[in-house]
Coordinates of C-alpha atoms in Angstrom, one line a residue:
S1 CA 20.7 -14.5 -13.0
D2 CA 17.6 -16.2 -14.5
M3 CA 14.9 -14.0 -15.1
D4 CA 11.6 -16.3 -14.4
G5 CA 8.3 -15.6 -15.5
P6 CA 5.5 -14.8 -12.6
S7 CA 5.6 -17.2 -9.8
D8 CA 2.3 -18.7 -8.5
S9 CA 3.4 -18.5 -5.3
C10 CA 4.3 -14.8 -5.4
A11 CA 1.0 -12.1 -4.1
V12 CA 2.6 -10.0 -6.4
C13 CA 1.9 -11.4 -9.3
N14 CA -0.9 -13.1 -8.4
T15 CA -2.8 -9.7 -7.4
G16 CA -2.3 -7.6 -10.2
A17 CA -0.7 -4.6 -9.1
A18 CA 1.4 -3.4 -6.1
A19 CA 2.9 -0.4 -4.7
L20 CA 5.9 0.5 -2.5
L21 CA 5.6 2.6 -0.3
T22 CA 8.8 4.1 1.8
I23 CA 7.4 6.0 5.0
N24 CA 8.7 6.4 8.7
V25 CA 6.3 4.4 9.9
E26 CA 6.6 5.6 13.9
K27 CA 6.2 9.3 12.5
T28 CA 3.0 8.6 10.0
P29 CA -0.2 8.9 11.7
F30 CA -2.6 6.6 10.0
S31 CA -4.7 9.7 8.9
Y32 CA -2.1 10.8 6.5
F33 CA -1.6 7.7 4.8
L34 CA -5.3 7.0 4.8
N35 CA -6.0 10.6 3.5
K36 CA -2.8 11.4 1.7
I37 CA -2.1 8.1 0.4
L38 CA -5.0 5.9 -0.5
K39 CA -7.6 8.2 -1.8
Q40 CA -5.6 11.2 -3.1
E41 CA -2.9 9.4 -4.4
L42 CA -4.1 5.9 -5.2
G43 CA -7.6 6.9 -5.5
F44 CA -9.2 4.8 -3.0
N45 CA -12.9 5.6 -2.0
E46 CA -13.6 3.5 0.5
P47 CA -10.4 1.4 1.7
I48 CA -10.3 -1.7 3.2
L49 CA -7.1 -2.8 4.6
T50 CA -5.5 -6.6 5.4
L51 CA -2.8 -7.2 6.7
E52 CA -2.1 -10.6 8.5
D53 CA -4.7 -11.1 10.9
N54 CA -5.4 -7.1 11.1
F55 CA -8.2 -5.8 9.1
I56 CA -9.0 -1.9 8.8
E57 CA -12.5 -0.8 7.1
C58 CA -12.1 3.0 6.5
L59 CA -15.9 3.8 5.1
S60 CA -17.3 6.9 4.1
E61 CA -20.9 5.9 5.8
W62 CA -21.1 3.6 8.9
D63 CA -24.3 1.8 9.9
D64 CA -22.8 1.2 13.1
P65 CA -21.7 4.3 15.7
T66 CA -19.5 1.8 17.9
E67 CA -17.6 0.6 14.4
K68 CA -17.5 4.9 13.2
A69 CA -16.7 5.3 16.6
A70 CA -13.6 2.5 16.4
A71 CA -12.5 3.5 13.1
E72 CA -12.0 7.2 13.9
K73 CA -9.5 6.0 16.7
L74 CA -7.1 4.6 14.5
L75 CA -6.9 7.9 12.6
P76 CA -4.0 9.8 14.9
K77 CA -1.9 6.7 15.8
T78 CA 1.0 5.8 13.5
L79 CA 1.6 3.3 11.0
A80 CA 3.2 1.6 14.0
E81 CA 1.2 1.3 16.1
L82 CA -1.5 0.0 13.7
K83 CA 1.4 -3.0 13.1
I84 CA 2.0 -1.3 9.5
N85 CA 5.7 -1.8 10.1
D86 CA 9.3 -2.5 7.9
E87 CA 8.7 -4.6 5.3
A88 CA 4.7 -5.1 5.7
S89 CA 2.5 -6.4 2.9
I90 CA -1.7 -4.5 3.1
A91 CA -3.8 -5.6 0.6
V92 CA -5.8 -3.0 -0.3
T93 CA -9.6 -3.6 -1.7
D94 CA -12.0 -1.1 -2.7
E95 CA -15.4 -2.3 -3.2
T96 CA -17.1 0.6 -4.4
Q97 CA -14.9 0.3 -7.0
D98 CA -14.1 -3.0 -7.4
S99 CA -10.1 -2.9 -7.4
E100 CA -7.2 -4.6 -5.6
L101 CA -3.6 -3.0 -4.8
T102 CA -0.9 -4.7 -2.4
I103 CA 1.1 -1.8 -0.8
L104 CA 4.6 -3.0 0.3
I105 CA 6.1 -0.8 3.3
T106 CA 9.2 0.2 4.0
H107 CA 10.2 1.8 6.6
S108 CA 12.9 4.7 6.4
A109 CA 13.5 7.7 9.5
E110 CA 14.7 9.8 6.7
M111 CA 10.7 10.3 5.8
D112 CA 8.5 12.7 8.2
P113 CA 5.4 13.4 7.5
A114 CA 6.0 17.3 8.4
S115 CA 8.3 17.2 6.0
E116 CA 8.8 17.6 2.1
N117 CA 10.1 14.8 2.2
P118 CA 7.2 13.3 3.5
Y119 CA 7.2 9.5 2.0
T120 CA 7.5 7.9 -2.0
L121 CA 5.6 5.8 -3.6
K122 CA 6.3 3.6 -6.8
R123 CA 3.2 1.6 -8.5
Q124 CA 4.2 -1.6 -10.5
S125 CA 1.6 -3.6 -12.6
S126 CA 2.6 -6.5 -13.5
E127 CA 2.6 -5.7 -17.4
A128 CA 4.9 -3.3 -16.4
K129 CA 7.3 -5.8 -14.7
R130 CA 6.9 -8.1 -17.9
R131 CA 7.9 -5.0 -19.7
Q132 CA 11.0 -4.3 -17.8
A133 CA 11.8 -7.7 -18.0
A134 CA 11.7 -8.2 -21.7
P135 CA 14.5 -5.5 -23.0
A136 CA 17.2 -7.2 -20.3
Q137 CA 16.6 -11.0 -22.1
S138 CA 16.9 -9.8 -26.0
E139 CA 20.1 -8.1 -24.9
Q140 CA 21.3 -10.9 -23.4
E141 CA 20.5 -12.8 -26.5
A142 CA 22.3 -10.4 -28.5
A143 CA 24.9 -10.6 -26.6
A144 CA 25.3 -14.3 -26.3
A145 CA 24.6 -14.1 -30.4

C-alpha cells in the first residue's frame, strides 16, 4: 500500500489537528463530554461544536436567558441523544483561544463514564502523522536497496 501525502479532500488533514475519541455514546452524558473531555482534557474554554447540521454552543456567559436554558437542557442528555454517534465527526472551535480540533467518535459498549474505563482519547496532529509516515518510507527504501 502506497503512503500518499495529506489529501486535499480529507477534513482531518486540512484542519491540522484531530482527536480520536472512543466512548460509550449511549451512556455518556453531554455534561461529562463537555467538562471532562473538552474542557479538562483538551483545554477548551468555550467550545462550539458543529456536527453535520447540528450546532452546539457551550459558552460560560450567555446574553440571552432563552439560549442559556436551551444549552443547559442538553447537559444531561446522552451523546447518542444529541446525534453524537459511532463514526460521528465533530468540529470543535473556540473563539476565545482561536483553536480548532476535529474529534472523531468511536462508540464502545466496553466504556462506561461511571467506571475506571470511561473513554480513550488519542490526539493526532498533522505533524505527528507526517513523522509516523516518514520512517516507514525509509525502511521500504532500505529494503529495496
